[in-house]
CSV table of C-alpha atoms in Angstrom, one decimal:
chain,number,residue,atom,x,y,z
A,22,MET,CA,13.2,28.8,-24.7
A,23,THR,CA,10.0,27.9,-22.8
A,24,ILE,CA,6.9,25.9,-23.7
A,25,ARG,CA,5.1,29.2,-24.2
A,26,HIS,CA,7.7,30.2,-26.9
A,27,MET,CA,7.1,26.9,-28.6
A,28,GLU,CA,3.4,27.3,-28.6
A,29,ILE,CA,3.7,30.8,-30.1
A,30,LEU,CA,6.0,29.6,-32.8
A,31,LYS,CA,3.6,26.8,-33.7
A,32,ALA,CA,0.5,29.1,-33.7
A,33,ILE,CA,2.2,31.6,-36.0
A,34,SER,CA,3.2,28.9,-38.4
A,35,GLU,CA,-0.4,27.7,-38.5
A,36,THR,CA,-2.1,31.1,-38.8
A,37,GLY,CA,0.5,33.0,-40.8
A,38,SER,CA,-0.1,36.0,-38.6
A,39,PHE,CA,1.1,37.5,-35.3
A,40,THR,CA,-2.4,38.9,-34.7
A,41,LYS,CA,-4.2,35.6,-35.4
A,42,ALA,CA,-1.7,33.7,-33.3
A,43,ALA,CA,-2.3,36.0,-30.4
A,44,ARG,CA,-6.0,35.5,-30.7
A,45,LEU,CA,-5.6,31.8,-30.8
A,46,LEU,CA,-3.5,31.7,-27.7
A,47,TYR,CA,-5.6,34.4,-25.8
A,48,ILE,CA,-2.6,36.7,-25.4
A,49,THR,CA,-1.7,40.2,-26.8
A,50,GLN,CA,0.0,40.8,-30.2
A,51,SER,CA,2.8,42.6,-28.4
A,52,ALA,CA,3.4,39.4,-26.3
A,53,VAL,CA,3.7,37.4,-29.5
A,54,SER,CA,6.1,39.9,-31.1
A,55,HIS,CA,8.2,40.0,-27.9
A,56,ALA,CA,8.4,36.2,-27.8
A,57,VAL,CA,9.4,36.0,-31.4
A,58,GLN,CA,12.1,38.6,-30.8
A,59,GLU,CA,13.4,36.5,-27.9
A,60,LEU,CA,13.4,33.3,-30.0
A,61,GLU,CA,15.3,35.0,-32.8
A,62,THR,CA,17.8,36.5,-30.5
A,63,GLU,CA,18.4,33.1,-28.9
A,64,ALA,CA,18.6,31.3,-32.3
A,65,GLY,CA,20.9,34.0,-33.8
A,66,THR,CA,18.9,34.1,-37.0
A,67,LEU,CA,15.5,35.1,-38.3
A,68,LEU,CA,12.8,32.5,-37.9
A,69,PHE,CA,10.1,34.3,-39.9
A,70,ASP,CA,10.0,36.1,-43.2
A,71,ARG,CA,7.8,39.2,-42.8
A,72,LEU,CA,6.2,39.4,-46.2
A,73,SER,CA,3.7,42.1,-47.2
A,74,LYS,CA,0.6,40.5,-45.9
A,75,THR,CA,1.7,37.2,-44.3
A,76,ILE,CA,4.3,35.7,-42.0
A,77,ARG,CA,6.1,32.6,-43.1
A,78,LEU,CA,8.7,30.4,-41.5
A,79,THR,CA,12.2,30.7,-42.8
A,80,GLU,CA,14.1,27.4,-43.4
A,81,ALA,CA,15.7,27.9,-39.9
A,82,GLY,CA,12.3,28.5,-38.4
A,83,ASN,CA,10.9,25.4,-40.0
A,84,LEU,CA,13.8,23.3,-38.7
A,85,LEU,CA,13.0,24.6,-35.2
A,86,LEU,CA,9.3,23.8,-35.6
A,87,GLN,CA,10.1,20.2,-36.4
A,88,GLU,CA,12.1,20.0,-33.2
A,89,ILE,CA,9.4,21.4,-31.0
A,90,LEU,CA,6.3,19.6,-32.4
A,91,PRO,CA,7.1,16.3,-30.6
A,92,ILE,CA,7.8,18.2,-27.4
A,93,LEU,CA,4.4,19.9,-27.6
A,94,ASP,CA,2.7,16.6,-28.3
A,95,SER,CA,4.3,15.1,-25.2
A,96,CYS,CA,3.2,18.0,-23.1
A,97,LYS,CA,-0.4,17.6,-24.3
A,98,ALA,CA,-0.2,13.9,-23.4
A,99,VAL,CA,0.9,14.8,-19.9
A,100,GLU,CA,-1.8,17.4,-19.5
A,101,SER,CA,-4.5,14.8,-20.5
A,102,LYS,CA,-3.2,12.4,-17.7
A,103,ILE,CA,-2.3,14.8,-14.9
A,104,LYS,CA,-5.8,14.9,-13.4
A,105,GLN,CA,-5.9,11.1,-13.4
A,106,LEU,CA,-2.6,10.5,-11.5
A,107,ASP,CA,-4.4,9.7,-8.2
A,108,ARG,CA,-6.3,6.9,-10.0
A,109,ARG,CA,-3.1,5.4,-11.5
A,110,ALA,CA,-0.7,5.6,-8.6
A,111,PRO,CA,0.5,2.2,-7.3
A,112,ILE,CA,-0.5,1.1,-3.8
A,113,ARG,CA,2.0,-0.5,-1.5
A,114,ILE,CA,1.0,-2.8,1.4
A,115,VAL,CA,3.1,-4.4,4.0
A,116,SER,CA,1.3,-7.3,5.7
A,117,SER,CA,1.9,-9.9,8.4
A,118,ILE,CA,2.0,-13.5,7.1
A,119,THR,CA,-1.4,-14.6,8.6
A,120,ILE,CA,-3.3,-11.6,7.2
A,121,ALA,CA,-1.7,-12.0,3.8
A,122,SER,CA,-2.7,-15.7,3.8
A,123,TYR,CA,-6.3,-15.5,5.0
A,124,TYR,CA,-7.7,-11.9,4.7
A,125,LEU,CA,-5.8,-9.9,2.1
A,126,PRO,CA,-6.4,-11.9,-1.1
A,127,ASP,CA,-10.2,-11.5,-1.1
A,128,ALA,CA,-9.9,-7.8,-0.4
A,129,LEU,CA,-7.5,-7.3,-3.2
A,130,HIS,CA,-9.7,-9.4,-5.6
A,131,ARG,CA,-12.6,-7.1,-4.9
A,132,PHE,CA,-10.4,-4.0,-5.3
A,133,GLU,CA,-9.0,-5.1,-8.6
A,134,ALA,CA,-12.5,-5.6,-10.0
A,135,SER,CA,-13.1,-1.8,-9.9
A,136,HIS,CA,-9.4,-0.7,-10.4
A,137,PRO,CA,-7.8,-3.2,-12.8
A,138,ASP,CA,-5.1,-0.8,-13.9
A,139,ILE,CA,-3.8,0.1,-10.4
A,140,PRO,CA,-0.8,-2.1,-9.4
A,141,VAL,CA,-0.9,-3.2,-5.8
A,142,TYR,CA,2.5,-4.3,-4.4
A,143,VAL,CA,2.4,-6.5,-1.3
A,144,ASN,CA,5.4,-7.1,1.0
A,145,VAL,CA,4.8,-10.0,3.4
A,146,VAL,CA,6.9,-9.8,6.5
A,147,SER,CA,6.7,-10.8,10.2
A,148,ALA,CA,4.3,-8.7,12.2
A,149,ALA,CA,7.2,-7.2,14.2
A,150,ASN,CA,8.8,-5.8,11.0
A,151,ALA,CA,5.7,-4.5,9.3
A,152,ILE,CA,5.6,-1.2,11.2
A,153,GLU,CA,9.3,-0.6,10.5
A,154,VAL,CA,8.5,-0.8,6.8
A,155,LEU,CA,5.6,1.6,7.2
A,156,GLN,CA,7.7,4.0,9.3
A,157,ALA,CA,10.4,4.0,6.6
A,158,GLY,CA,7.9,5.2,4.0
A,159,ASN,CA,8.0,2.0,2.0
A,160,ALA,CA,4.3,1.2,2.4
A,161,ASP,CA,1.0,3.1,2.3
A,162,ILE,CA,-0.7,0.8,4.8
A,163,ALA,CA,0.4,-1.9,7.2
A,164,LEU,CA,-1.8,-4.9,8.1
A,165,VAL,CA,-0.6,-6.2,11.5
A,166,GLU,CA,-1.8,-8.3,14.4
A,167,GLY,CA,-1.8,-7.6,18.1
A,168,LEU,CA,-1.6,-4.3,19.9
A,169,PRO,CA,-1.7,-0.9,18.2
A,170,PRO,CA,1.8,0.4,17.6
A,171,ASN,CA,3.0,3.4,19.4
A,172,GLY,CA,3.8,6.6,17.5
A,173,PRO,CA,2.1,8.8,14.9
A,174,TYR,CA,-0.2,6.1,13.5
A,175,GLN,CA,-3.9,5.5,13.0
A,176,SER,CA,-4.8,1.9,13.9
A,177,THR,CA,-8.2,0.5,12.9
A,178,PRO,CA,-9.3,-3.0,13.9
A,179,PHE,CA,-10.9,-4.9,11.0
A,180,SER,CA,-11.1,-8.5,12.4
A,181,SER,CA,-9.8,-10.8,15.0
A,182,TYR,CA,-9.2,-14.5,15.6
A,183,PRO,CA,-9.0,-16.7,18.7
A,184,LEU,CA,-5.9,-18.6,19.6
A,185,LEU,CA,-6.4,-22.2,20.4
A,186,THR,CA,-4.4,-24.4,22.8
A,187,LEU,CA,-3.7,-27.6,20.9
A,188,CYS,CA,-2.1,-31.0,21.1
A,189,SER,CA,-2.2,-34.5,19.7
A,190,PRO,CA,-5.1,-36.7,21.0
A,191,ASP,CA,-2.3,-39.0,22.3
A,192,TYR,CA,-0.6,-36.3,24.3
A,193,PRO,CA,-0.6,-37.3,28.1
A,194,HIS,CA,-2.6,-34.3,29.4
A,195,SER,CA,-4.9,-33.9,26.4
A,196,ARG,CA,-8.1,-34.4,28.4
A,197,GLN,CA,-7.4,-32.1,31.3
A,198,PRO,CA,-8.4,-28.4,31.6
A,199,LEU,CA,-5.3,-26.4,32.0
A,200,SER,CA,-4.8,-23.5,34.5
A,201,PRO,CA,-2.2,-20.8,33.6
A,202,SER,CA,0.2,-22.4,36.0
A,203,ALA,CA,-0.3,-25.9,34.6
A,204,LEU,CA,0.1,-24.6,31.1
A,205,THR,CA,3.5,-23.1,31.8
A,206,GLU,CA,4.7,-26.5,33.2
A,207,GLU,CA,3.8,-28.3,29.9
A,208,ARG,CA,6.1,-29.0,27.0
A,209,LEU,CA,5.3,-25.9,25.0
A,210,LEU,CA,5.8,-25.4,21.3
A,211,LEU,CA,5.5,-21.7,20.7
A,212,ARG,CA,6.0,-18.9,18.2
A,213,GLU,CA,9.0,-16.6,18.7
A,214,LYS,CA,9.0,-13.6,21.0
A,215,GLY,CA,7.9,-10.5,19.2
A,216,SER,CA,5.4,-12.3,17.1
A,217,ALA,CA,1.8,-11.2,17.6
A,218,ILE,CA,0.7,-14.7,18.6
A,219,ARG,CA,3.4,-15.0,21.3
A,220,ASP,CA,2.7,-11.5,22.5
A,221,VAL,CA,-0.9,-12.3,23.2
A,222,LEU,CA,0.0,-15.4,25.2
A,223,ASP,CA,2.8,-13.7,27.1
A,224,SER,CA,0.5,-10.8,28.1
A,225,ALA,CA,-2.2,-13.2,29.2
A,226,LEU,CA,0.2,-15.2,31.4
A,227,TYR,CA,1.8,-12.1,32.8
A,228,LEU,CA,-1.5,-11.1,34.3
A,229,TYR,CA,-1.3,-14.2,36.4
A,230,GLY,CA,2.4,-13.8,37.2
A,231,PHE,CA,3.6,-16.6,35.0
A,232,THR,CA,6.1,-16.9,32.1
A,233,ALA,CA,6.2,-19.4,29.3
A,234,HIS,CA,9.4,-21.4,28.8
A,235,PRO,CA,8.9,-23.2,25.5
A,236,LEU,CA,10.6,-26.4,24.5
A,237,TRP,CA,10.3,-25.3,20.8
A,238,THR,CA,10.5,-21.8,19.5
A,239,SER,CA,9.7,-21.3,15.8
A,240,VAL,CA,9.0,-18.5,13.3
A,241,ASN,CA,7.1,-21.1,11.3
A,242,SER,CA,3.6,-22.1,12.4
A,243,PRO,CA,3.3,-25.2,10.2
A,244,ALA,CA,6.4,-26.6,12.0
A,245,LEU,CA,4.7,-26.2,15.3
A,246,ILE,CA,1.6,-27.9,14.0
A,247,GLU,CA,3.6,-30.9,12.9
A,248,ALA,CA,5.4,-31.1,16.2
A,249,ALA,CA,2.1,-31.0,18.1
A,250,LYS,CA,0.7,-33.7,15.8
A,251,ALA,CA,3.7,-35.8,16.7
A,252,GLY,CA,2.8,-35.6,20.3
A,253,LEU,CA,5.9,-33.5,21.2
A,254,GLY,CA,4.0,-30.9,23.2
A,255,ILE,CA,1.3,-28.2,23.3
A,256,THR,CA,1.1,-25.4,20.8
A,257,ILE,CA,-1.0,-22.2,20.8
A,258,LEU,CA,-2.0,-21.0,17.3
A,259,PRO,CA,-4.8,-19.2,15.4
A,260,ASP,CA,-7.9,-21.2,14.8
A,261,ILE,CA,-7.7,-20.4,11.1
A,262,LEU,CA,-4.4,-22.2,10.8
A,263,VAL,CA,-5.5,-25.5,12.4
A,264,LYS,CA,-9.0,-26.1,11.0
A,265,ASP,CA,-7.8,-29.0,8.8
A,266,ALA,CA,-5.9,-30.6,11.6
A,267,LEU,CA,-8.9,-30.3,14.0
A,268,ASN,CA,-11.3,-31.7,11.4
A,269,GLU,CA,-9.1,-34.7,10.7
A,270,GLY,CA,-8.6,-35.3,14.4
A,271,SER,CA,-4.8,-35.1,14.3
A,272,LEU,CA,-5.0,-32.2,16.8
A,273,ILE,CA,-7.5,-31.4,19.6
A,274,SER,CA,-8.3,-28.1,21.3
A,275,LEU,CA,-7.7,-28.0,25.1
A,276,GLU,CA,-9.6,-26.0,27.6
A,277,THR,CA,-7.7,-23.3,29.4
A,278,GLU,CA,-8.9,-21.7,32.6
A,279,GLY,CA,-9.1,-17.9,32.7
A,280,LEU,CA,-7.0,-17.2,29.6
A,281,SER,CA,-8.5,-15.0,27.0
A,282,LEU,CA,-6.4,-15.5,23.9
A,283,ILE,CA,-7.8,-13.3,21.1
A,284,ASN,CA,-5.6,-11.7,18.5
A,285,GLN,CA,-6.8,-8.4,16.9
A,286,LEU,CA,-6.1,-7.5,13.3
A,287,LEU,CA,-5.2,-3.9,12.6
A,288,LEU,CA,-5.0,-1.7,9.5
A,289,VAL,CA,-2.4,0.9,10.3
A,290,THR,CA,-1.6,4.2,8.4
A,291,HIS,CA,0.6,7.1,9.3
A,292,LYS,CA,-1.5,10.0,10.7
A,293,ASP,CA,-0.1,12.4,8.2
A,294,LYS,CA,-0.2,10.1,5.2
A,295,TYR,CA,-1.9,11.4,2.1
A,296,LEU,CA,-4.6,8.9,0.9
A,297,THR,CA,-5.5,8.8,-2.7
A,298,GLU,CA,-9.2,8.0,-3.4
A,299,PRO,CA,-8.3,4.4,-4.6
A,300,LEU,CA,-6.3,3.8,-1.5
A,301,ALA,CA,-9.2,5.1,0.6
A,302,GLU,CA,-11.5,2.7,-1.2
A,303,LEU,CA,-9.2,-0.2,-0.5
A,304,ILE,CA,-9.3,0.7,3.2
A,305,ARG,CA,-13.1,0.8,3.1
A,306,ILE,CA,-13.1,-2.7,1.6
A,307,MET,CA,-10.8,-3.9,4.4
A,308,VAL,CA,-12.8,-2.0,7.1
A,309,PRO,CA,-16.4,-1.5,5.8
A,310,ASP,CA,-17.6,0.6,8.7
A,311,GLU,CA,-14.6,2.9,8.7
A,312,THR,CA,-15.0,6.5,7.7
A,313,VAL,CA,-11.9,7.4,5.7
A,314,THR,CA,-10.8,11.0,5.6
A,315,LEU,CA,-8.6,12.0,2.7
A,316,LYS,CA,-5.7,14.3,3.6
A,317,ASN,CA,-4.8,17.0,1.1
């Protein structure tokens, strides 16, 4: 039995006529008769009484009708929603910690204003792991820092922030400009290798032939801020993370000679990823000047 069989059975019960049922469904009368024959063969009993001028359901036919009516109602409900699936599909984002803390909330607030019924799931991970999540198909977009990832990805810059060289006002060399060589000789409090912040520093030092050998290595930026405040060494972190400490005077920014420490923020999608219209709109919120092409 197919949905079409069910629709024919219902139409005959409503019209009392094979001819009228065919007209109602825009099919031929012979198609109706053939479908009824198939149903009765499958049921092993007659489903209609063929009276002189009308067709009426038998008791068996009426029992079958009661079974199929909820199914047909469910099918109608699905049909009414099927063209809106794109506008109801959840969106999944994987984001680095800094972007999730300082950039993503405002964008999602603006998106939710126009799409309150679309759930947006956010997975906050280290920048090094975000592309792995995207590659595994567990996110629609990745928000990462640093260099564009290699592979079949489309990377679009949407912002950037400077990295500041910081220490306590009481730190012994707090008033001296630091050359790349001098910086590497200091007591350094740095993020872990593989983090976007550390990658920017290591790349800049590499151009001068130097390597950082930190006294502290941490996956947690606030821990480095507190260590620097305590005068334990020099840290290098995004300006957005240390504004309060700079304003209160517990940290100061040091001048570095010849080091350009800028971290780029990227929105990354797979090149072959299908973008729903709401997802494309969220991308346009994050990257206002970006032209988003929907893939069919």
